[in-house]
PDB file of C-alpha atoms in Angstrom:
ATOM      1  CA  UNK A1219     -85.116  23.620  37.926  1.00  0.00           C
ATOM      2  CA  UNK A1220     -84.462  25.233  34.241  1.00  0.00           C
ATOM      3  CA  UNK A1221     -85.121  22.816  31.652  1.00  0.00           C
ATOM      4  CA  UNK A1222     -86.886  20.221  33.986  1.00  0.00           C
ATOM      5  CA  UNK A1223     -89.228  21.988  36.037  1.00  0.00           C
ATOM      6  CA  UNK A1224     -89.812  25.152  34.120  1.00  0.00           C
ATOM      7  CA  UNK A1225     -89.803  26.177  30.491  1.00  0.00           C
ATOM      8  CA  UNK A1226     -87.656  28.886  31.079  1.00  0.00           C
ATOM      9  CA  UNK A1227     -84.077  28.047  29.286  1.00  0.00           C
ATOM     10  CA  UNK A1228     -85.240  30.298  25.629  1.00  0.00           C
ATOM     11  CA  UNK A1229     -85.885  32.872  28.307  1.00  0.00           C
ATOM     12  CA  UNK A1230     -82.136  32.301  30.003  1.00  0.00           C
ATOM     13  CA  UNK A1231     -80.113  32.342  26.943  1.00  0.00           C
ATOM     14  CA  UNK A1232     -82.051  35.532  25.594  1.00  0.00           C
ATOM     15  CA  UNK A1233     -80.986  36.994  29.137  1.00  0.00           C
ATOM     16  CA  UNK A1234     -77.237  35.956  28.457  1.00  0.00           C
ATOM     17  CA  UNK A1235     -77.121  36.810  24.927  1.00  0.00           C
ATOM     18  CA  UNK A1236     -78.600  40.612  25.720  1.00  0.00           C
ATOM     19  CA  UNK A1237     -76.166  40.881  28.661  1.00  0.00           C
ATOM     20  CA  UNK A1238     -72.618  39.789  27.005  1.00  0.00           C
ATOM     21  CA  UNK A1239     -73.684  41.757  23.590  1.00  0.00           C
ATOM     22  CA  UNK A1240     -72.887  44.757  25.986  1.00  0.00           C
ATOM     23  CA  UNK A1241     -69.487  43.682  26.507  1.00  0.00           C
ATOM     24  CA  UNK A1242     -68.998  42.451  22.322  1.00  0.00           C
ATOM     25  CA  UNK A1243     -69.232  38.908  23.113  1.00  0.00           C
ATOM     26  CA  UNK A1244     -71.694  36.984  20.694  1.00  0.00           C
ATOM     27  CA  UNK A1245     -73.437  33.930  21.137  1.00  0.00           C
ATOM     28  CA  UNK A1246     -76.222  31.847  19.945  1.00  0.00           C
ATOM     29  CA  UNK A1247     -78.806  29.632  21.997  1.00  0.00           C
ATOM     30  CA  UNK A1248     -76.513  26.651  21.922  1.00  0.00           C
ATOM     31  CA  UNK A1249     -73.607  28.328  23.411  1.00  0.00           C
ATOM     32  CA  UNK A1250     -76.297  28.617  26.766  1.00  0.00           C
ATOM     33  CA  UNK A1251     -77.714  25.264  26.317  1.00  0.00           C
ATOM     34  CA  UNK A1252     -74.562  23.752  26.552  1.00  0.00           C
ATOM     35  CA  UNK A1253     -73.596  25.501  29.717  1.00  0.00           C
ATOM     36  CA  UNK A1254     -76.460  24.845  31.527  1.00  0.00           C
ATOM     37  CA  UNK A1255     -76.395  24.092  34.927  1.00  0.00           C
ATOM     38  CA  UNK A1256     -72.892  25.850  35.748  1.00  0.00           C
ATOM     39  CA  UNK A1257     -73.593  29.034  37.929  1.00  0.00           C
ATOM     40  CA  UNK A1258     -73.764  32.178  36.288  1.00  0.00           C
ATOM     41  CA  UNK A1259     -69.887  33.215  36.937  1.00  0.00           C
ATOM     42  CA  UNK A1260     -68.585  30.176  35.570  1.00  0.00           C
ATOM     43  CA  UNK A1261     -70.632  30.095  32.370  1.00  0.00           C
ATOM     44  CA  UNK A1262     -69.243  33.679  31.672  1.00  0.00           C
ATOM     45  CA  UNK A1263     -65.736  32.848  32.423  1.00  0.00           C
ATOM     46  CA  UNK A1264     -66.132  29.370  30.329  1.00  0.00           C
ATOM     47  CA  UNK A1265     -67.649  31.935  27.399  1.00  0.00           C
ATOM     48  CA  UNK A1266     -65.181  34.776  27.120  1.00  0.00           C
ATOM     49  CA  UNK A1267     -62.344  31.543  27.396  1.00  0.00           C
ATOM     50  CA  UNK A1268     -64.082  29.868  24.592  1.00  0.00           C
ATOM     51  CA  UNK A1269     -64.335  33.049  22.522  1.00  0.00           C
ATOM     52  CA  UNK A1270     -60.463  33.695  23.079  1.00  0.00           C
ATOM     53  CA  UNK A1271     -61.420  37.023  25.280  1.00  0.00           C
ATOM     54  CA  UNK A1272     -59.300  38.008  28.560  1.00  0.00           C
ATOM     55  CA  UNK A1273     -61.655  36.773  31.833  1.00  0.00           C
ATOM     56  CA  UNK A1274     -63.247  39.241  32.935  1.00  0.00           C
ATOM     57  CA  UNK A1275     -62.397  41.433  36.546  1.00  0.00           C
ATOM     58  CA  UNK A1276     -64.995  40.639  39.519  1.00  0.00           C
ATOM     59  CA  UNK A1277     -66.634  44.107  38.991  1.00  0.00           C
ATOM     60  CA  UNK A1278     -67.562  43.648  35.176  1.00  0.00           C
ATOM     61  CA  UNK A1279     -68.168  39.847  35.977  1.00  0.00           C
ATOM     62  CA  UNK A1280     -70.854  40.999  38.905  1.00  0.00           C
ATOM     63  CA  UNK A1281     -71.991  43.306  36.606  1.00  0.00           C
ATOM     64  CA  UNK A1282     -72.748  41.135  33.898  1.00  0.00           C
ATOM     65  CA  UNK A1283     -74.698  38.996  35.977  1.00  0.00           C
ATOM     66  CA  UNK A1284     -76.612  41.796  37.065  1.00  0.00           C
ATOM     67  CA  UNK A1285     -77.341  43.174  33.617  1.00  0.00           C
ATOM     68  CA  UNK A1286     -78.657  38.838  32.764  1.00  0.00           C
ATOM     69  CA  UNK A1287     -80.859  39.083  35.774  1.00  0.00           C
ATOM     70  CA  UNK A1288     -82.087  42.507  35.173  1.00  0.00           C
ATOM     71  CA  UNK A1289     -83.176  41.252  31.264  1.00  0.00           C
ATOM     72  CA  UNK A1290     -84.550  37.848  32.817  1.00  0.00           C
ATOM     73  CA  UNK A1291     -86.909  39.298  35.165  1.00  0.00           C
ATOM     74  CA  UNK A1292     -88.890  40.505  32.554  1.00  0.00           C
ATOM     75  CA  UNK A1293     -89.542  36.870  31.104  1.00  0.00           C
ATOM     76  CA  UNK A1294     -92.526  35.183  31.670  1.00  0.00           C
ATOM     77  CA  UNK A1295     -91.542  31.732  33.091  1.00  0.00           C
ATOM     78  CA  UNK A1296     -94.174  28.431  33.432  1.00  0.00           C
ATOM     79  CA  UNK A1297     -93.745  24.929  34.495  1.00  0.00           C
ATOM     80  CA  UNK A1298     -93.442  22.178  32.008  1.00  0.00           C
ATOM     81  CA  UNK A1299     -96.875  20.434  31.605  1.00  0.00           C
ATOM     82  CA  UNK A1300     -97.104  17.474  33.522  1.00  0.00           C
ATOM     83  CA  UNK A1301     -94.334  18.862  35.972  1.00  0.00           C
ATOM     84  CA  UNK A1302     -97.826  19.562  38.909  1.00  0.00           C
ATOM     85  CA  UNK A1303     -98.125  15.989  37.578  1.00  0.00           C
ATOM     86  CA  UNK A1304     -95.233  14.211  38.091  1.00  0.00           C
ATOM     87  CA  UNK A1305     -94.516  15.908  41.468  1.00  0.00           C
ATOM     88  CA  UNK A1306     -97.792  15.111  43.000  1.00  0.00           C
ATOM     89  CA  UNK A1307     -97.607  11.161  42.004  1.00  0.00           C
ATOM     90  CA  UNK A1308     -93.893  10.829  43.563  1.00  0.00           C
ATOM     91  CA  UNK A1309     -94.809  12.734  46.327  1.00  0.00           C
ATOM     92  CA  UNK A1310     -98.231  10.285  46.878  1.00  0.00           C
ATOM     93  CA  UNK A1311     -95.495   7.719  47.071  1.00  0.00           C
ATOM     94  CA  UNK A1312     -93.303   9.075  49.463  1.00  0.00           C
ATOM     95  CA  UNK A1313     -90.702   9.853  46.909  1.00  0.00           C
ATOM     96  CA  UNK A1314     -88.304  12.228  49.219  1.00  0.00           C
ATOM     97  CA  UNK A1315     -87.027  15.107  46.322  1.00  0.00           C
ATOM     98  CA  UNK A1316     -85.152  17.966  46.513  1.00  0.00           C
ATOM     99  CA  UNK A1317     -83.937  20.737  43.840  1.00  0.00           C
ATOM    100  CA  UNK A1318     -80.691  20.846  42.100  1.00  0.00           C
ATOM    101  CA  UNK A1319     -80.016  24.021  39.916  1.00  0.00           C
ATOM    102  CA  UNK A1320     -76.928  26.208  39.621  1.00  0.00           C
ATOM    103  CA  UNK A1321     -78.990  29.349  39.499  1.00  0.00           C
ATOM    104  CA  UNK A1322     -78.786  31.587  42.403  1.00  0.00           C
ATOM    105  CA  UNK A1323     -81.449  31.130  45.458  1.00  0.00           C
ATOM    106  CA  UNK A1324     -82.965  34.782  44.898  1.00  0.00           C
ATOM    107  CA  UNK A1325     -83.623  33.432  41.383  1.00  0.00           C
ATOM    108  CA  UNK A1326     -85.388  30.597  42.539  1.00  0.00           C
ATOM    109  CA  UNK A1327     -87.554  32.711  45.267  1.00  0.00           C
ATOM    110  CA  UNK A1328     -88.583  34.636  42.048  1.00  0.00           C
ATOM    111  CA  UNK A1329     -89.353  32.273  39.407  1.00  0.00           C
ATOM    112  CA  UNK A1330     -90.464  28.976  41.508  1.00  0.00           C
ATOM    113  CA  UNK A1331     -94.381  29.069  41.921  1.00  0.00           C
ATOM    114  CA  UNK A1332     -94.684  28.346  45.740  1.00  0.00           C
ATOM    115  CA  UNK A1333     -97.127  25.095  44.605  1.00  0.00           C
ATOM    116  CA  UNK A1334     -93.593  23.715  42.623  1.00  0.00           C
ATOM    117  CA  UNK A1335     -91.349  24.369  45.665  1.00  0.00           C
ATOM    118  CA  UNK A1336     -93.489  23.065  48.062  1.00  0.00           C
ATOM    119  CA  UNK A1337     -93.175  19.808  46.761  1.00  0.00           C
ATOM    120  CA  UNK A1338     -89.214  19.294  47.710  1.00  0.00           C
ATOM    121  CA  UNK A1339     -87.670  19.046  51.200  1.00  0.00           C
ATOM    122  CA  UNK A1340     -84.573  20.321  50.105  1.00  0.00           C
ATOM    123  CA  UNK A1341     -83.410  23.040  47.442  1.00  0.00           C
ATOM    124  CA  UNK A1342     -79.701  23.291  46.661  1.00  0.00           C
ATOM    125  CA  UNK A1343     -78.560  26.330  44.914  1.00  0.00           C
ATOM    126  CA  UNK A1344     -75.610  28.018  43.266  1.00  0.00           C
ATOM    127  CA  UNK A1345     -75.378  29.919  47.132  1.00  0.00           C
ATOM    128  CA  UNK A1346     -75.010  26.531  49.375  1.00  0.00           C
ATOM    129  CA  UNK A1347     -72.433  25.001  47.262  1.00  0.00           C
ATOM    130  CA  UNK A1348     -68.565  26.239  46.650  1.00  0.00           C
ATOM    131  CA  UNK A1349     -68.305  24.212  43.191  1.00  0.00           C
ATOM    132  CA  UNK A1350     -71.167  24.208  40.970  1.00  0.00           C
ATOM    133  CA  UNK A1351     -72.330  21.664  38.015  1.00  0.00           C
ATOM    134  CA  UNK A1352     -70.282  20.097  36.322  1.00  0.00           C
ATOM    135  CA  UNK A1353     -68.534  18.935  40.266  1.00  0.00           C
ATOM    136  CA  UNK A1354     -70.444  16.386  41.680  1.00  0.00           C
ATOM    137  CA  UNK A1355     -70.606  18.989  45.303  1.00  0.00           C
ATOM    138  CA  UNK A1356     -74.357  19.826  44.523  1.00  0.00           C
ATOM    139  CA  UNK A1357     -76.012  16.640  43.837  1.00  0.00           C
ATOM    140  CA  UNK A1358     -74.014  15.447  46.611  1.00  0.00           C
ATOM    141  CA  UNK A1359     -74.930  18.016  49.184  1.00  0.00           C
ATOM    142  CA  UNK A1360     -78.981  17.188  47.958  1.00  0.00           C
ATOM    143  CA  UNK A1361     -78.167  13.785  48.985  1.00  0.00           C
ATOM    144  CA  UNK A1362     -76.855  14.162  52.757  1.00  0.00           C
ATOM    145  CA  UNK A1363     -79.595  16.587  52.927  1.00  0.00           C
ATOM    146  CA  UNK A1364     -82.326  14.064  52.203  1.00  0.00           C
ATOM    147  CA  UNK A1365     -80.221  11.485  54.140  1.00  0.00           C
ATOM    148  CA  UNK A1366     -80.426   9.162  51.001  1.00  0.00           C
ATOM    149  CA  UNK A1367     -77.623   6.913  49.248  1.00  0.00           C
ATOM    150  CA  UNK A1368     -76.890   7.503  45.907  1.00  0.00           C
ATOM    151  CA  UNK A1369     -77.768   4.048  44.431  1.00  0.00           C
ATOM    152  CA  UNK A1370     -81.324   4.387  45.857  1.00  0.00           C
ATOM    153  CA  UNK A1371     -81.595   7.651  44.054  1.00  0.00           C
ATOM    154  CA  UNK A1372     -82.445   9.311  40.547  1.00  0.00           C
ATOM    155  CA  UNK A1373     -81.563  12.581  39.181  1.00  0.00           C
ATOM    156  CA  UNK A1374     -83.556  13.898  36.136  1.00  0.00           C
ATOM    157  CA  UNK A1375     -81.658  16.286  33.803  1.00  0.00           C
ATOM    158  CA  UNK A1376     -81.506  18.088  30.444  1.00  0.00           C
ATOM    159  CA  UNK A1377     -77.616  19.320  30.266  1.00  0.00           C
ATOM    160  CA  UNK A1378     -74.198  17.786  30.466  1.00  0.00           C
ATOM    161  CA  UNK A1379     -72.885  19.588  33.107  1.00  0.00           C
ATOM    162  CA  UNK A1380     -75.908  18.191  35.111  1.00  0.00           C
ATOM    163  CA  UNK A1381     -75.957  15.079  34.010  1.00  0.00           C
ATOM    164  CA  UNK A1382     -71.905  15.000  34.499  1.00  0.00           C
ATOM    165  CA  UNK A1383     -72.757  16.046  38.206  1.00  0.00           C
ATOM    166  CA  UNK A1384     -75.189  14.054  39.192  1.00  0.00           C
ATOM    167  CA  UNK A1385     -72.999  10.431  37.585  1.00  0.00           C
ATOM    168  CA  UNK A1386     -70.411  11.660  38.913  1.00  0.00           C
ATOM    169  CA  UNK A1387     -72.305  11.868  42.462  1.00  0.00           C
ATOM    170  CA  UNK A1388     -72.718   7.945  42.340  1.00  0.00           C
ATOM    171  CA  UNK A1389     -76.399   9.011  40.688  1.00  0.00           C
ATOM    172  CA  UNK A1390     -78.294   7.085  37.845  1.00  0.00           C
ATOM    173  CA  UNK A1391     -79.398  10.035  35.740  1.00  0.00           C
ATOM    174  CA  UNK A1392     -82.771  10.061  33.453  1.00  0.00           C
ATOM    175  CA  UNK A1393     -82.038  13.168  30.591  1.00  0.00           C
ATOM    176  CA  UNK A1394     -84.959  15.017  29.150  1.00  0.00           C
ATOM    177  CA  UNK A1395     -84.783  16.476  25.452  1.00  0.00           C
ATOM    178  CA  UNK A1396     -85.930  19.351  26.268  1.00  0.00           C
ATOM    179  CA  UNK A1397     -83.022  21.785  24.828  1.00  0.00           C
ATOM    180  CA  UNK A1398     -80.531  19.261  23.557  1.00  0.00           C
ATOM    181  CA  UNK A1399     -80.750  16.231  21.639  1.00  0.00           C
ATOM    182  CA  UNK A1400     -79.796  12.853  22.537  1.00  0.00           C
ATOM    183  CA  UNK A1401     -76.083  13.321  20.975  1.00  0.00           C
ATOM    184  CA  UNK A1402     -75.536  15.547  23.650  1.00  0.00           C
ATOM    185  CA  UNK A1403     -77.154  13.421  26.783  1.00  0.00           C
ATOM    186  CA  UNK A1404     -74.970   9.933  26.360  1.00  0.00           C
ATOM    187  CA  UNK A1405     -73.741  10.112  29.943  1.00  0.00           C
ATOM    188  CA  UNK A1406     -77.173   9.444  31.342  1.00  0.00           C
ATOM    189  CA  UNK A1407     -78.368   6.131  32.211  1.00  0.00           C
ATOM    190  CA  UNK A1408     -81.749   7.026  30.012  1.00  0.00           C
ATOM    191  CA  UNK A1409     -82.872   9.445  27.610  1.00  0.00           C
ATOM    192  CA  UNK A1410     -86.524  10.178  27.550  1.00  0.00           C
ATOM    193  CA  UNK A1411     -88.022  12.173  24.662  1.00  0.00           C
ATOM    194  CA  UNK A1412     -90.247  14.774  27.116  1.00  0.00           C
ATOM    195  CA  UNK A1413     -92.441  15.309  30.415  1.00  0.00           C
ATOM    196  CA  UNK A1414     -95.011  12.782  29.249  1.00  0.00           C
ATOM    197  CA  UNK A1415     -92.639   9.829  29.054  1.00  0.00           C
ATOM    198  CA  UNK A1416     -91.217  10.857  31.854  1.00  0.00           C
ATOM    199  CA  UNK A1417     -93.944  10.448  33.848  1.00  0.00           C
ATOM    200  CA  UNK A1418     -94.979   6.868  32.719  1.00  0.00           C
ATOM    201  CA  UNK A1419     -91.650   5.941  33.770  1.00  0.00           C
ATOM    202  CA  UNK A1420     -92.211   6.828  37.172  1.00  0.00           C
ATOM    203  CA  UNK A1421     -95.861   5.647  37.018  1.00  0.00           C
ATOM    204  CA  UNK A1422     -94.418   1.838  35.797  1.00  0.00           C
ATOM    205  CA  UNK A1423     -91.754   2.048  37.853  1.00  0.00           C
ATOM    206  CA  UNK A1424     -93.727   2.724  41.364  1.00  0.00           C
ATOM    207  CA  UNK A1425     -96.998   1.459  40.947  1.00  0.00           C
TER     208      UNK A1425
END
Protein backbone atom coordinates (compact mmCIF):
# COMPACT_ATOMS: atom_id res chain seq x y z
CA UNK A 1 0.00 0.00 0.00
CA UNK A 2 2.64 2.85 1.22
CA UNK A 3 5.06 3.54 -1.36
CA UNK A 4 3.17 1.62 -4.19
CA UNK A 5 -0.28 2.57 -4.06
CA UNK A 6 -0.19 5.83 -2.21
CA UNK A 7 2.24 8.68 -1.84
CA UNK A 8 2.08 8.60 1.66
CA UNK A 9 5.70 7.31 3.05
CA UNK A 10 7.11 11.50 3.63
CA UNK A 11 3.85 11.55 5.52
CA UNK A 12 4.81 8.11 7.63
CA UNK A 13 8.25 8.96 8.57
CA UNK A 14 7.15 12.61 9.65
CA UNK A 15 4.54 10.58 11.86
CA UNK A 16 7.48 8.38 13.33
CA UNK A 17 9.95 11.02 13.65
CA UNK A 18 7.27 13.40 15.75
CA UNK A 19 6.27 10.34 17.82
CA UNK A 20 9.86 8.85 19.01
CA UNK A 21 11.23 12.67 19.46
CA UNK A 22 8.83 12.34 22.55
CA UNK A 23 10.67 9.56 23.91
CA UNK A 24 14.55 11.27 22.78
CA UNK A 25 15.00 8.97 20.00
CA UNK A 26 16.13 10.81 16.69
CA UNK A 27 15.85 9.83 13.30
CA UNK A 28 15.91 10.98 9.81
CA UNK A 29 13.66 9.90 6.72
CA UNK A 30 15.97 7.07 5.85
CA UNK A 31 15.88 5.44 9.14
CA UNK A 32 11.73 4.94 8.07
CA UNK A 33 12.41 4.18 4.55
CA UNK A 34 14.48 1.48 5.39
CA UNK A 35 12.01 -0.11 7.71
CA UNK A 36 9.26 -0.04 5.62
CA UNK A 37 6.95 -2.64 5.48
CA UNK A 38 7.67 -4.13 9.13
CA UNK A 39 4.55 -3.39 11.39
CA UNK A 40 4.67 -0.55 13.52
CA UNK A 41 5.97 -2.53 16.82
CA UNK A 42 8.74 -4.03 15.14
CA UNK A 43 10.08 -0.92 13.42
CA UNK A 44 10.19 0.71 16.97
CA UNK A 45 11.83 -2.15 18.61
CA UNK A 46 14.37 -2.49 15.44
CA UNK A 47 14.92 1.59 16.12
CA UNK A 48 15.55 1.96 19.83
CA UNK A 49 17.98 -1.53 19.15
CA UNK A 50 19.72 0.29 16.44
CA UNK A 51 20.10 3.47 18.49
CA UNK A 52 21.60 1.34 21.48
CA UNK A 53 18.28 2.28 23.70
CA UNK A 54 16.62 -0.43 26.17
CA UNK A 55 13.23 -1.88 24.13
CA UNK A 56 10.68 -0.36 25.16
CA UNK A 57 7.66 -1.93 27.80
CA UNK A 58 4.22 -2.82 25.91
CA UNK A 59 2.56 0.30 27.49
CA UNK A 60 5.12 2.98 26.11
CA UNK A 61 5.44 0.74 22.90
CA UNK A 62 1.33 0.99 22.44
CA UNK A 63 1.70 4.33 23.24
CA UNK A 64 4.07 5.28 20.77
CA UNK A 65 2.12 3.87 18.15
CA UNK A 66 -0.70 5.75 19.23
CA UNK A 67 1.07 9.09 19.43
CA UNK A 68 2.44 8.00 15.17
CA UNK A 69 -1.16 7.43 14.33
CA UNK A 70 -2.52 10.35 16.12
CA UNK A 71 0.29 12.75 14.02
CA UNK A 72 -0.52 10.66 10.72
CA UNK A 73 -4.10 11.26 10.63
CA UNK A 74 -3.60 14.66 10.01
CA UNK A 75 -1.64 13.96 6.63
CA UNK A 76 -3.16 14.33 3.53
CA UNK A 77 -2.55 11.01 1.65
CA UNK A 78 -3.17 10.44 -2.50
CA UNK A 79 -2.58 7.63 -4.80
CA UNK A 80 0.41 7.55 -7.02
CA UNK A 81 -0.60 8.74 -10.57
CA UNK A 82 -1.20 6.04 -12.76
CA UNK A 83 -2.01 3.72 -9.67
CA UNK A 84 -6.42 4.16 -10.98
CA UNK A 85 -4.37 3.22 -14.07
CA UNK A 86 -2.58 0.34 -13.57
CA UNK A 87 -5.33 -1.27 -11.42
CA UNK A 88 -8.04 -0.87 -13.91
CA UNK A 89 -5.86 -2.49 -16.95
CA UNK A 90 -4.89 -5.70 -14.70
CA UNK A 91 -8.15 -5.92 -13.48
CA UNK A 92 -9.64 -5.72 -17.45
CA UNK A 93 -7.42 -8.74 -17.68
CA UNK A 94 -8.49 -10.72 -14.99
CA UNK A 95 -5.36 -10.11 -13.05
CA UNK A 96 -6.60 -11.60 -9.45
CA UNK A 97 -4.64 -8.90 -6.77
CA UNK A 98 -4.70 -8.50 -3.37
CA UNK A 99 -2.91 -5.97 -0.79
CA UNK A 100 0.18 -6.59 1.13
CA UNK A 101 1.16 -3.85 3.74
CA UNK A 102 2.36 -4.17 7.33
CA UNK A 103 0.27 -1.25 8.44
CA UNK A 104 -2.58 -1.99 10.63
CA UNK A 105 -6.24 -2.71 8.97
CA UNK A 106 -7.86 0.47 10.76
CA UNK A 107 -5.09 2.32 8.90
CA UNK A 108 -6.00 1.02 5.74
CA UNK A 109 -9.99 1.63 6.33
CA UNK A 110 -8.74 5.28 6.79
CA UNK A 111 -6.35 6.10 4.18
CA UNK A 112 -7.47 3.58 1.19
CA UNK A 113 -9.98 5.52 -1.14
CA UNK A 114 -12.83 2.88 -1.44
CA UNK A 115 -12.23 3.17 -5.61
CA UNK A 116 -8.30 1.73 -4.69
CA UNK A 117 -9.61 -1.07 -2.42
CA UNK A 118 -12.19 -2.13 -4.49
CA UNK A 119 -9.93 -3.24 -6.95
CA UNK A 120 -8.30 -6.30 -4.76
CA UNK A 121 -10.03 -9.50 -3.57
CA UNK A 122 -7.91 -9.81 -0.78
CA UNK A 123 -6.14 -7.29 1.74
CA UNK A 124 -3.58 -8.69 4.16
CA UNK A 125 -2.63 -6.56 7.02
CA UNK A 126 -0.30 -6.22 9.97
CA UNK A 127 -3.76 -7.77 12.03
CA UNK A 128 -4.14 -11.23 9.92
CA UNK A 129 -0.60 -12.14 10.11
CA UNK A 130 1.59 -13.21 13.41
CA UNK A 131 5.06 -12.26 11.61
CA UNK A 132 5.18 -9.28 9.55
CA UNK A 133 7.64 -8.15 6.52
CA UNK A 134 10.59 -9.05 6.40
CA UNK A 135 8.93 -13.15 7.06
CA UNK A 136 7.64 -14.38 4.07
CA UNK A 137 3.91 -15.17 6.39
CA UNK A 138 2.16 -12.16 4.59
CA UNK A 139 2.83 -12.55 1.02
CA UNK A 140 2.21 -16.06 1.68
CA UNK A 141 -1.12 -15.79 3.39
CA UNK A 142 -2.14 -13.23 0.07
CA UNK A 143 -1.34 -16.18 -1.92
CA UNK A 144 -3.63 -19.09 -0.37
CA UNK A 145 -6.08 -16.37 -0.20
CA UNK A 146 -6.19 -15.78 -3.94
CA UNK A 147 -5.65 -19.57 -4.38
CA UNK A 148 -2.59 -18.73 -6.67
CA UNK A 149 1.05 -20.38 -6.85
CA UNK A 150 3.81 -18.35 -6.32
CA UNK A 151 5.60 -18.81 -9.71
CA UNK A 152 2.44 -17.57 -11.51
CA UNK A 153 2.58 -14.51 -9.38
CA UNK A 154 4.24 -10.91 -9.04
CA UNK A 155 4.68 -8.75 -6.13
CA UNK A 156 5.47 -5.01 -6.72
CA UNK A 157 7.50 -3.28 -3.96
CA UNK A 158 9.56 -0.25 -2.87
CA UNK A 159 11.43 -1.61 0.49
CA UNK A 160 13.67 -4.45 1.48
CA UNK A 161 11.78 -5.86 4.00
CA UNK A 162 9.04 -6.23 1.26
CA UNK A 163 10.89 -7.20 -1.30
CA UNK A 164 12.78 -9.78 1.24
CA UNK A 165 9.13 -11.09 1.95
CA UNK A 166 7.70 -11.46 -1.00
CA UNK A 167 11.34 -13.62 -2.60
CA UNK A 168 11.35 -15.21 0.12
CA UNK A 169 7.52 -16.31 -0.49
CA UNK A 170 8.69 -18.14 -3.78
CA UNK A 171 7.57 -14.49 -5.46
CA UNK A 172 9.34 -12.69 -8.47
CA UNK A 173 9.35 -9.15 -7.13
CA UNK A 174 9.23 -5.83 -9.50
CA UNK A 175 10.79 -2.73 -6.98
CA UNK A 176 9.66 0.80 -7.55
CA UNK A 177 12.10 3.84 -6.75
CA UNK A 178 9.88 5.52 -5.16
CA UNK A 179 11.78 6.16 -1.63
CA UNK A 180 14.97 4.22 -2.16
CA UNK A 181 17.32 3.91 -4.86
CA UNK A 182 18.29 0.98 -6.76
CA UNK A 183 21.37 0.18 -4.25
CA UNK A 184 18.89 -0.61 -1.88
CA UNK A 185 16.31 -2.86 -4.17
CA UNK A 186 19.00 -5.69 -5.54
CA UNK A 187 16.88 -8.54 -4.21
CA UNK A 188 14.14 -7.90 -6.71
CA UNK A 189 13.92 -9.60 -9.91
CA UNK A 190 13.44 -5.86 -11.60
CA UNK A 191 13.85 -2.40 -10.72
CA UNK A 192 11.63 0.04 -12.45
CA UNK A 193 12.35 3.78 -12.19
CA UNK A 194 8.38 4.86 -11.30
CA UNK A 195 4.47 4.27 -11.87
CA UNK A 196 4.78 5.05 -15.57
CA UNK A 197 7.22 2.26 -16.38
CA UNK A 198 5.52 0.26 -14.37
CA UNK A 199 2.63 0.28 -16.16
CA UNK A 200 4.12 -0.39 -19.70
CA UNK A 201 5.46 -3.39 -18.20
CA UNK A 202 2.25 -4.75 -17.47
CA UNK A 203 0.75 -3.29 -20.69
CA UNK A 204 3.75 -5.38 -22.86
CA UNK A 205 3.58 -8.04 -20.79
CA UNK A 206 -0.42 -8.81 -21.09
CA UNK A 207 -1.49 -7.43 -24.17
Amino acid sequence: MDGVVLDSMKCHAGAWIAALSEFGICVQEHDIFIREGMTGKDSIIDIFADKGVKNPGIDELNRLIEIKLSVFKECSIHPFPLIDDILEFLSSKNVPMALVTGSLRRSVDQILPERIRGFFSVVITADDVTRGKPDPEPYSAALRSLGVNPDTAVAVENAPMGIRSAVDAGLRCIALETTLNRGYLRMASMVLQDHPALYQFFKKALT
